[in-house]
Amino acid sequence: MGSCLVAQAAPVSEAAKSAQSAAGEYKGAVMNCDMGWCFDHMYPPIKRTMADRYASRTQSNNQQEVRRVMGLEKESSQQAQARMERNMAALRQHYVNMGNDMLSGGFKVERFVIGAPYAEYELISSAGAARSVKEGSVITQNKRSITKAEDIKWQGDRSRLVVLPTTLWINIPDPRTGRRVRIERKDYIYAVRDEAYNRNINTRGTEPNKWYFIDSNTPVNTLRTYFPTLPLNLRTPDTGDRPLH
């Protein structure tokens, strides 16, 4: 993906604080095991990728789907749109079912805290970076640091990704004994928003400056599909479970 510096780890900014504030609704959804809400507010391009992968797993015996994936069967744009809508609906229902299963299985969230932004990255397209380098606004990775965002006139896509640490206290039945146990779970989520579109054309289906959320289980390589300039040393907080007594 080239050598241009297109990401900036920055101190906590007003934008990052707004990401933490917007995540308040995410907190409410987690408290209520409302996985449908989490799906609805997932970053749209990631959501479409996950819907395709889910369909591939669940339709592995569908010969028409197999032929399409292998390139043996073409489909019109209308058929592709209808397929995506079906895939999205199926994945959303899967998320809703997960939430319902959590509730019926006795999963109870006692508390959920979203911490202060842990890391923040401003991401621009490679094309935009190349133009900026030529103009002297941005310097490559091997040279000096990027200048402040407000001093740069980006000409490509620009997005912002904020890493938000989370702490979850849950009360669940032990599958072996049936006794209820309490667990503290350290994790994080990504808050993402698109702030500018190359030539003002939005191909990602996102609302400008609206925060979307991505689960930490999402592979970093999947994130790089849409943010190829995300640094290799992406900063994330420690994660893990701790039993409570």
PDB file of C-alpha atoms in Angstrom:
ATOM      1  CA  MET A   1       0.000   0.000   0.000  1.00  0.00           C
ATOM      2  CA  GLY A   2       2.930   2.319  -0.549  1.00  0.00           C
ATOM      3  CA  SER A   3       5.061   4.430   1.748  1.00  0.00           C
ATOM      4  CA  CYS A   4       3.012   7.595   2.140  1.00  0.00           C
ATOM      5  CA  LEU A   5       2.162   8.625   5.652  1.00  0.00           C
ATOM      6  CA  VAL A   6      -1.582   8.856   5.701  1.00  0.00           C
ATOM      7  CA  ALA A   7      -2.384   8.281   9.346  1.00  0.00           C
ATOM      8  CA  GLN A   8      -1.742  10.378  12.392  1.00  0.00           C
ATOM      9  CA  ALA A   9      -1.819   9.283  16.010  1.00  0.00           C
ATOM     10  CA  ALA A  10      -2.765  12.398  17.920  1.00  0.00           C
ATOM     11  CA  PRO A  11      -3.498  13.576  21.461  1.00  0.00           C
ATOM     12  CA  VAL A  12      -7.141  13.531  22.512  1.00  0.00           C
ATOM     13  CA  SER A  13      -8.926  16.057  20.325  1.00  0.00           C
ATOM     14  CA  GLU A  14     -12.415  17.497  20.319  1.00  0.00           C
ATOM     15  CA  ALA A  15     -13.254  15.031  17.551  1.00  0.00           C
ATOM     16  CA  ALA A  16     -12.135  12.097  19.698  1.00  0.00           C
ATOM     17  CA  LYS A  17     -14.153  13.414  22.617  1.00  0.00           C
ATOM     18  CA  SER A  18     -17.197  13.572  20.370  1.00  0.00           C
ATOM     19  CA  ALA A  19     -16.613   9.919  19.454  1.00  0.00           C
ATOM     20  CA  GLN A  20     -16.683   8.993  23.138  1.00  0.00           C
ATOM     21  CA  SER A  21     -19.872  11.012  23.599  1.00  0.00           C
ATOM     22  CA  ALA A  22     -21.546   9.398  20.578  1.00  0.00           C
ATOM     23  CA  ALA A  23     -20.657   5.981  21.985  1.00  0.00           C
ATOM     24  CA  GLY A  24     -23.115   6.641  24.802  1.00  0.00           C
ATOM     25  CA  GLU A  25     -25.859   5.118  22.652  1.00  0.00           C
ATOM     26  CA  TYR A  26     -23.637   2.119  21.986  1.00  0.00           C
ATOM     27  CA  LYS A  27     -23.379   1.700  25.743  1.00  0.00           C
ATOM     28  CA  GLY A  28     -27.163   1.655  26.048  1.00  0.00           C
ATOM     29  CA  ALA A  29     -27.436  -1.035  23.382  1.00  0.00           C
ATOM     30  CA  VAL A  30     -24.858  -3.233  25.118  1.00  0.00           C
ATOM     31  CA  MET A  31     -26.603  -2.844  28.471  1.00  0.00           C
ATOM     32  CA  ASN A  32     -29.819  -4.122  26.863  1.00  0.00           C
ATOM     33  CA  CYS A  33     -28.138  -6.788  24.695  1.00  0.00           C
ATOM     34  CA  ASP A  34     -29.595  -4.929  21.696  1.00  0.00           C
ATOM     35  CA  MET A  35     -27.403  -6.449  19.015  1.00  0.00           C
ATOM     36  CA  GLY A  36     -29.753  -5.178  16.312  1.00  0.00           C
ATOM     37  CA  TRP A  37     -28.789  -1.614  17.259  1.00  0.00           C
ATOM     38  CA  CYS A  38     -25.108  -2.538  17.126  1.00  0.00           C
ATOM     39  CA  PHE A  39     -25.598  -3.917  13.623  1.00  0.00           C
ATOM     40  CA  ASP A  40     -27.534  -0.852  12.452  1.00  0.00           C
ATOM     41  CA  HIS A  41     -24.745   1.477  13.636  1.00  0.00           C
ATOM     42  CA  MET A  42     -21.817  -0.525  12.300  1.00  0.00           C
ATOM     43  CA  TYR A  43     -19.606   1.189   9.717  1.00  0.00           C
ATOM     44  CA  PRO A  44     -21.515   0.465   6.448  1.00  0.00           C
ATOM     45  CA  PRO A  45     -18.610  -0.826   4.308  1.00  0.00           C
ATOM     46  CA  ILE A  46     -17.540  -3.232   7.064  1.00  0.00           C
ATOM     47  CA  LYS A  47     -21.155  -4.296   7.494  1.00  0.00           C
ATOM     48  CA  ARG A  48     -21.442  -5.154   3.798  1.00  0.00           C
ATOM     49  CA  THR A  49     -18.219  -7.172   3.936  1.00  0.00           C
ATOM     50  CA  MET A  50     -19.459  -9.115   6.948  1.00  0.00           C
ATOM     51  CA  ALA A  51     -22.824  -9.714   5.269  1.00  0.00           C
ATOM     52  CA  ASP A  52     -21.078 -11.227   2.241  1.00  0.00           C
ATOM     53  CA  ARG A  53     -18.923 -13.446   4.440  1.00  0.00           C
ATOM     54  CA  TYR A  54     -21.918 -14.565   6.481  1.00  0.00           C
ATOM     55  CA  ALA A  55     -23.807 -15.434   3.289  1.00  0.00           C
ATOM     56  CA  SER A  56     -20.825 -17.422   2.000  1.00  0.00           C
ATOM     57  CA  ARG A  57     -20.772 -19.476   5.195  1.00  0.00           C
ATOM     58  CA  THR A  58     -24.501 -20.055   5.419  1.00  0.00           C
ATOM     59  CA  GLN A  59     -25.048 -20.631   1.700  1.00  0.00           C
ATOM     60  CA  SER A  60     -22.136 -22.978   1.104  1.00  0.00           C
ATOM     61  CA  ASN A  61     -24.525 -25.540  -0.414  1.00  0.00           C
ATOM     62  CA  ASN A  62     -26.250 -23.006  -2.669  1.00  0.00           C
ATOM     63  CA  GLN A  63     -25.003 -23.935  -6.146  1.00  0.00           C
ATOM     64  CA  GLN A  64     -26.055 -20.614  -7.655  1.00  0.00           C
ATOM     65  CA  GLU A  65     -24.055 -18.749  -5.015  1.00  0.00           C
ATOM     66  CA  VAL A  66     -21.055 -21.027  -5.566  1.00  0.00           C
ATOM     67  CA  ARG A  67     -21.165 -20.373  -9.313  1.00  0.00           C
ATOM     68  CA  ARG A  68     -21.400 -16.623  -8.745  1.00  0.00           C
ATOM     69  CA  VAL A  69     -18.415 -16.579  -6.383  1.00  0.00           C
ATOM     70  CA  MET A  70     -16.407 -18.617  -8.890  1.00  0.00           C
ATOM     71  CA  GLY A  71     -17.281 -16.143 -11.637  1.00  0.00           C
ATOM     72  CA  LEU A  72     -19.249 -18.722 -13.595  1.00  0.00           C
ATOM     73  CA  GLU A  73     -22.548 -16.864 -13.347  1.00  0.00           C
ATOM     74  CA  LYS A  74     -23.029 -13.173 -13.992  1.00  0.00           C
ATOM     75  CA  GLU A  75     -25.634 -11.022 -12.310  1.00  0.00           C
ATOM     76  CA  SER A  76     -27.171  -7.677 -13.167  1.00  0.00           C
ATOM     77  CA  SER A  77     -26.781  -4.630 -10.954  1.00  0.00           C
ATOM     78  CA  GLN A  78     -30.375  -5.102  -9.820  1.00  0.00           C
ATOM     79  CA  GLN A  79     -29.668  -8.722  -8.887  1.00  0.00           C
ATOM     80  CA  ALA A  80     -26.518  -7.685  -7.033  1.00  0.00           C
ATOM     81  CA  GLN A  81     -28.461  -5.061  -5.087  1.00  0.00           C
ATOM     82  CA  ALA A  82     -31.189  -7.553  -4.197  1.00  0.00           C
ATOM     83  CA  ARG A  83     -28.566 -10.082  -3.104  1.00  0.00           C
ATOM     84  CA  MET A  84     -26.870  -7.532  -0.867  1.00  0.00           C
ATOM     85  CA  GLU A  85     -30.175  -6.571   0.724  1.00  0.00           C
ATOM     86  CA  ARG A  86     -30.908 -10.247   1.444  1.00  0.00           C
ATOM     87  CA  ASN A  87     -27.459 -10.756   2.900  1.00  0.00           C
ATOM     88  CA  MET A  88     -27.756  -7.671   5.083  1.00  0.00           C
ATOM     89  CA  ALA A  89     -31.186  -8.714   6.347  1.00  0.00           C
ATOM     90  CA  ALA A  90     -29.907 -12.216   7.147  1.00  0.00           C
ATOM     91  CA  LEU A  91     -26.916 -10.896   9.066  1.00  0.00           C
ATOM     92  CA  ARG A  92     -29.035  -8.389  10.961  1.00  0.00           C
ATOM     93  CA  GLN A  93     -31.376 -11.183  12.024  1.00  0.00           C
ATOM     94  CA  HIS A  94     -28.339 -13.171  13.145  1.00  0.00           C
ATOM     95  CA  TYR A  95     -27.284 -10.255  15.364  1.00  0.00           C
ATOM     96  CA  VAL A  96     -30.815  -9.922  16.780  1.00  0.00           C
ATOM     97  CA  ASN A  97     -30.856 -13.645  17.526  1.00  0.00           C
ATOM     98  CA  MET A  98     -27.508 -13.356  19.327  1.00  0.00           C
ATOM     99  CA  GLY A  99     -28.926 -10.650  21.575  1.00  0.00           C
ATOM    100  CA  ASN A 100     -32.046 -12.688  22.284  1.00  0.00           C
ATOM    101  CA  ASP A 101     -29.945 -15.761  23.074  1.00  0.00           C
ATOM    102  CA  MET A 102     -27.865 -13.733  25.514  1.00  0.00           C
ATOM    103  CA  LEU A 103     -30.978 -12.577  27.352  1.00  0.00           C
ATOM    104  CA  SER A 104     -32.666 -15.973  27.396  1.00  0.00           C
ATOM    105  CA  GLY A 105     -29.399 -17.563  28.542  1.00  0.00           C
ATOM    106  CA  GLY A 106     -29.248 -15.352  31.626  1.00  0.00           C
ATOM    107  CA  PHE A 107     -26.575 -12.963  30.379  1.00  0.00           C
ATOM    108  CA  LYS A 108     -26.828  -9.795  32.442  1.00  0.00           C
ATOM    109  CA  VAL A 109     -24.795  -6.629  32.041  1.00  0.00           C
ATOM    110  CA  GLU A 110     -24.263  -4.987  35.408  1.00  0.00           C
ATOM    111  CA  ARG A 111     -22.215  -2.063  34.148  1.00  0.00           C
ATOM    112  CA  PHE A 112     -20.528  -0.863  30.982  1.00  0.00           C
ATOM    113  CA  VAL A 113     -17.984   1.946  30.835  1.00  0.00           C
ATOM    114  CA  ILE A 114     -16.492   3.553  27.741  1.00  0.00           C
ATOM    115  CA  GLY A 115     -13.166   5.095  28.637  1.00  0.00           C
ATOM    116  CA  ALA A 116     -11.337   8.130  27.318  1.00  0.00           C
ATOM    117  CA  PRO A 117     -10.028   7.827  23.740  1.00  0.00           C
ATOM    118  CA  TYR A 118      -6.942   5.622  23.719  1.00  0.00           C
ATOM    119  CA  ALA A 119      -5.709   6.458  20.213  1.00  0.00           C
ATOM    120  CA  GLU A 120      -6.859   8.576  17.289  1.00  0.00           C
ATOM    121  CA  TYR A 121      -5.935   8.333  13.615  1.00  0.00           C
ATOM    122  CA  GLU A 122      -6.705  10.676  10.760  1.00  0.00           C
ATOM    123  CA  LEU A 123      -6.775   8.659   7.563  1.00  0.00           C
ATOM    124  CA  ILE A 124      -6.603   9.949   4.022  1.00  0.00           C
ATOM    125  CA  SER A 125      -6.598   8.212   0.666  1.00  0.00           C
ATOM    126  CA  SER A 126      -3.290   7.373  -0.970  1.00  0.00           C
ATOM    127  CA  ALA A 127      -4.167   9.599  -3.913  1.00  0.00           C
ATOM    128  CA  GLY A 128      -4.834  12.527  -1.603  1.00  0.00           C
ATOM    129  CA  ALA A 129      -1.577  11.880   0.228  1.00  0.00           C
ATOM    130  CA  ALA A 130       0.400  11.816  -2.979  1.00  0.00           C
ATOM    131  CA  ARG A 131      -0.963  15.189  -3.996  1.00  0.00           C
ATOM    132  CA  SER A 132      -0.306  16.601  -0.538  1.00  0.00           C
ATOM    133  CA  VAL A 133       3.279  15.361  -0.597  1.00  0.00           C
ATOM    134  CA  LYS A 134       3.791  17.092  -3.919  1.00  0.00           C
ATOM    135  CA  GLU A 135       2.423  20.289  -2.418  1.00  0.00           C
ATOM    136  CA  GLY A 136       4.670  19.928   0.622  1.00  0.00           C
ATOM    137  CA  SER A 137       1.782  19.643   3.089  1.00  0.00           C
ATOM    138  CA  VAL A 138       2.464  16.066   4.147  1.00  0.00           C
ATOM    139  CA  ILE A 139       5.763  14.254   4.456  1.00  0.00           C
ATOM    140  CA  THR A 140       6.276  10.518   4.023  1.00  0.00           C
ATOM    141  CA  GLN A 141       6.818   8.070   6.873  1.00  0.00           C
ATOM    142  CA  ASN A 142      10.578   8.199   6.583  1.00  0.00           C
ATOM    143  CA  LYS A 143      10.693  11.967   7.101  1.00  0.00           C
ATOM    144  CA  ARG A 144       9.169  14.421   9.510  1.00  0.00           C
ATOM    145  CA  SER A 145       5.739  14.156  11.128  1.00  0.00           C
ATOM    146  CA  ILE A 146       2.507  15.169   9.508  1.00  0.00           C
ATOM    147  CA  THR A 147       1.311  18.715  10.101  1.00  0.00           C
ATOM    148  CA  LYS A 148      -1.888  19.529  11.969  1.00  0.00           C
ATOM    149  CA  ALA A 149      -5.079  18.489  10.239  1.00  0.00           C
ATOM    150  CA  GLU A 150      -6.455  22.005  10.153  1.00  0.00           C
ATOM    151  CA  ASP A 151      -3.346  23.196   8.287  1.00  0.00           C
ATOM    152  CA  ILE A 152      -3.790  20.685   5.487  1.00  0.00           C
ATOM    153  CA  LYS A 153      -6.123  20.947   2.527  1.00  0.00           C
ATOM    154  CA  TRP A 154      -6.944  17.328   1.868  1.00  0.00           C
ATOM    155  CA  GLN A 155      -7.889  16.533  -1.702  1.00  0.00           C
ATOM    156  CA  GLY A 156      -8.861  12.905  -1.213  1.00  0.00           C
ATOM    157  CA  ASP A 157     -11.075  10.922   1.135  1.00  0.00           C
ATOM    158  CA  ARG A 158     -10.553  11.689   4.813  1.00  0.00           C
ATOM    159  CA  SER A 159     -11.779   9.586   7.706  1.00  0.00           C
ATOM    160  CA  ARG A 160     -11.106   9.457  11.439  1.00  0.00           C
ATOM    161  CA  LEU A 161     -10.729   6.341  13.570  1.00  0.00           C
ATOM    162  CA  VAL A 162     -10.764   6.504  17.367  1.00  0.00           C
ATOM    163  CA  VAL A 163      -9.947   3.589  19.656  1.00  0.00           C
ATOM    164  CA  LEU A 164     -12.222   3.602  22.707  1.00  0.00           C
ATOM    165  CA  PRO A 165     -11.411   1.265  25.622  1.00  0.00           C
ATOM    166  CA  THR A 166     -14.362  -0.458  27.281  1.00  0.00           C
ATOM    167  CA  THR A 167     -14.919  -2.223  30.610  1.00  0.00           C
ATOM    168  CA  LEU A 168     -17.859  -4.576  30.943  1.00  0.00           C
ATOM    169  CA  TRP A 169     -19.106  -6.164  34.153  1.00  0.00           C
ATOM    170  CA  ILE A 170     -21.284  -9.181  33.391  1.00  0.00           C
ATOM    171  CA  ASN A 171     -23.214 -11.697  35.463  1.00  0.00           C
ATOM    172  CA  ILE A 172     -23.713 -15.052  33.735  1.00  0.00           C
ATOM    173  CA  PRO A 173     -24.474 -18.671  34.658  1.00  0.00           C
ATOM    174  CA  ASP A 174     -21.480 -21.014  34.675  1.00  0.00           C
ATOM    175  CA  PRO A 175     -22.188 -23.622  31.937  1.00  0.00           C
ATOM    176  CA  ARG A 176     -20.631 -26.349  34.093  1.00  0.00           C
ATOM    177  CA  THR A 177     -22.250 -25.698  37.462  1.00  0.00           C
ATOM    178  CA  GLY A 178     -25.180 -23.427  36.674  1.00  0.00           C
ATOM    179  CA  ARG A 179     -24.050 -21.065  39.414  1.00  0.00           C
ATOM    180  CA  ARG A 180     -23.885 -17.407  38.493  1.00  0.00           C
ATOM    181  CA  VAL A 181     -20.457 -15.859  38.098  1.00  0.00           C
ATOM    182  CA  ARG A 182     -19.349 -12.280  37.693  1.00  0.00           C
ATOM    183  CA  ILE A 183     -16.692 -11.254  35.197  1.00  0.00           C
ATOM    184  CA  GLU A 184     -14.910  -8.020  34.394  1.00  0.00           C
ATOM    185  CA  ARG A 185     -14.099  -7.816  30.679  1.00  0.00           C
ATOM    186  CA  LYS A 186     -11.586  -5.327  29.272  1.00  0.00           C
ATOM    187  CA  ASP A 187     -11.989  -4.645  25.574  1.00  0.00           C
ATOM    188  CA  TYR A 188     -12.310  -1.784  23.081  1.00  0.00           C
ATOM    189  CA  ILE A 189     -14.316  -0.586  20.094  1.00  0.00           C
ATOM    190  CA  TYR A 190     -13.453   1.490  17.051  1.00  0.00           C
ATOM    191  CA  ALA A 191     -15.417   4.665  16.379  1.00  0.00           C
ATOM    192  CA  VAL A 192     -15.171   5.725  12.728  1.00  0.00           C
ATOM    193  CA  ARG A 193     -16.492   8.641  10.749  1.00  0.00           C
ATOM    194  CA  ASP A 194     -15.944   9.895   7.197  1.00  0.00           C
ATOM    195  CA  GLU A 195     -15.179  13.611   7.134  1.00  0.00           C
ATOM    196  CA  ALA A 196     -14.484  14.350   3.461  1.00  0.00           C
ATOM    197  CA  TYR A 197     -15.074  12.632   0.155  1.00  0.00           C
ATOM    198  CA  ASN A 198     -12.843  12.770  -2.895  1.00  0.00           C
ATOM    199  CA  ARG A 199     -14.504  15.109  -5.408  1.00  0.00           C
ATOM    200  CA  ASN A 200     -17.458  15.161  -3.000  1.00  0.00           C
ATOM    201  CA  ILE A 201     -18.505  11.690  -4.147  1.00  0.00           C
ATOM    202  CA  ASN A 202     -19.463   9.279  -1.347  1.00  0.00           C
ATOM    203  CA  THR A 203     -19.097   5.669  -2.454  1.00  0.00           C
ATOM    204  CA  ARG A 204     -19.224   4.165   1.039  1.00  0.00           C
ATOM    205  CA  GLY A 205     -22.842   4.857   1.926  1.00  0.00           C
ATOM    206  CA  THR A 206     -21.972   6.802   5.066  1.00  0.00           C
ATOM    207  CA  GLU A 207     -23.320  10.037   6.434  1.00  0.00           C
ATOM    208  CA  PRO A 208     -20.610  12.708   6.683  1.00  0.00           C
ATOM    209  CA  ASN A 209     -19.270  13.228  10.203  1.00  0.00           C
ATOM    210  CA  LYS A 210     -21.534  10.558  11.685  1.00  0.00           C
ATOM    211  CA  TRP A 211     -19.847   8.163  14.094  1.00  0.00           C
ATOM    212  CA  TYR A 212     -20.165   4.453  13.382  1.00  0.00           C
ATOM    213  CA  PHE A 213     -18.839   1.621  15.525  1.00  0.00           C
ATOM    214  CA  ILE A 214     -16.780  -1.464  14.811  1.00  0.00           C
ATOM    215  CA  ASP A 215     -16.215  -4.364  17.196  1.00  0.00           C
ATOM    216  CA  SER A 216     -12.653  -5.152  18.257  1.00  0.00           C
ATOM    217  CA  ASN A 217     -13.071  -8.681  16.870  1.00  0.00           C
ATOM    218  CA  THR A 218     -12.939  -7.220  13.365  1.00  0.00           C
ATOM    219  CA  PRO A 219      -9.571  -8.218  11.844  1.00  0.00           C
ATOM    220  CA  VAL A 220      -7.234  -5.290  11.291  1.00  0.00           C
ATOM    221  CA  ASN A 221      -6.715  -6.488   7.712  1.00  0.00           C
ATOM    222  CA  THR A 222     -10.442  -6.016   7.147  1.00  0.00           C
ATOM    223  CA  LEU A 223     -10.146  -2.456   8.418  1.00  0.00           C
ATOM    224  CA  ARG A 224      -7.234  -1.879   6.050  1.00  0.00           C
ATOM    225  CA  THR A 225      -9.449  -2.879   3.125  1.00  0.00           C
ATOM    226  CA  TYR A 226     -11.137   0.494   3.585  1.00  0.00           C
ATOM    227  CA  PHE A 227      -8.353   2.317   5.396  1.00  0.00           C
ATOM    228  CA  PRO A 228      -5.191   1.084   3.645  1.00  0.00           C
ATOM    229  CA  THR A 229      -3.166   3.797   5.348  1.00  0.00           C
ATOM    230  CA  LEU A 230      -3.913   2.546   8.851  1.00  0.00           C
ATOM    231  CA  PRO A 231      -0.509   2.106  10.548  1.00  0.00           C
ATOM    232  CA  LEU A 232       0.897  -1.343  11.184  1.00  0.00           C
ATOM    233  CA  ASN A 233       1.451  -0.534  14.855  1.00  0.00           C
ATOM    234  CA  LEU A 234      -2.173   0.303  15.577  1.00  0.00           C
ATOM    235  CA  ARG A 235      -2.392   1.231  19.267  1.00  0.00           C
ATOM    236  CA  THR A 236      -5.011  -0.709  21.224  1.00  0.00           C
ATOM    237  CA  PRO A 237      -5.491  -1.204  24.989  1.00  0.00           C
ATOM    238  CA  ASP A 238      -4.957  -4.488  26.816  1.00  0.00           C
ATOM    239  CA  THR A 239      -7.915  -6.866  26.781  1.00  0.00           C
ATOM    240  CA  GLY A 240      -9.003  -9.857  28.841  1.00  0.00           C
ATOM    241  CA  ASP A 241     -11.400 -11.249  31.425  1.00  0.00           C
ATOM    242  CA  ARG A 242     -11.044 -11.224  35.212  1.00  0.00           C
ATOM    243  CA  PRO A 243     -13.335 -13.153  37.560  1.00  0.00           C
ATOM    244  CA  LEU A 244     -14.998 -11.102  40.270  1.00  0.00           C
ATOM    245  CA  HIS A 245     -15.895 -12.413  43.715  1.00  0.00           C
TER     246      HIS A 245
END
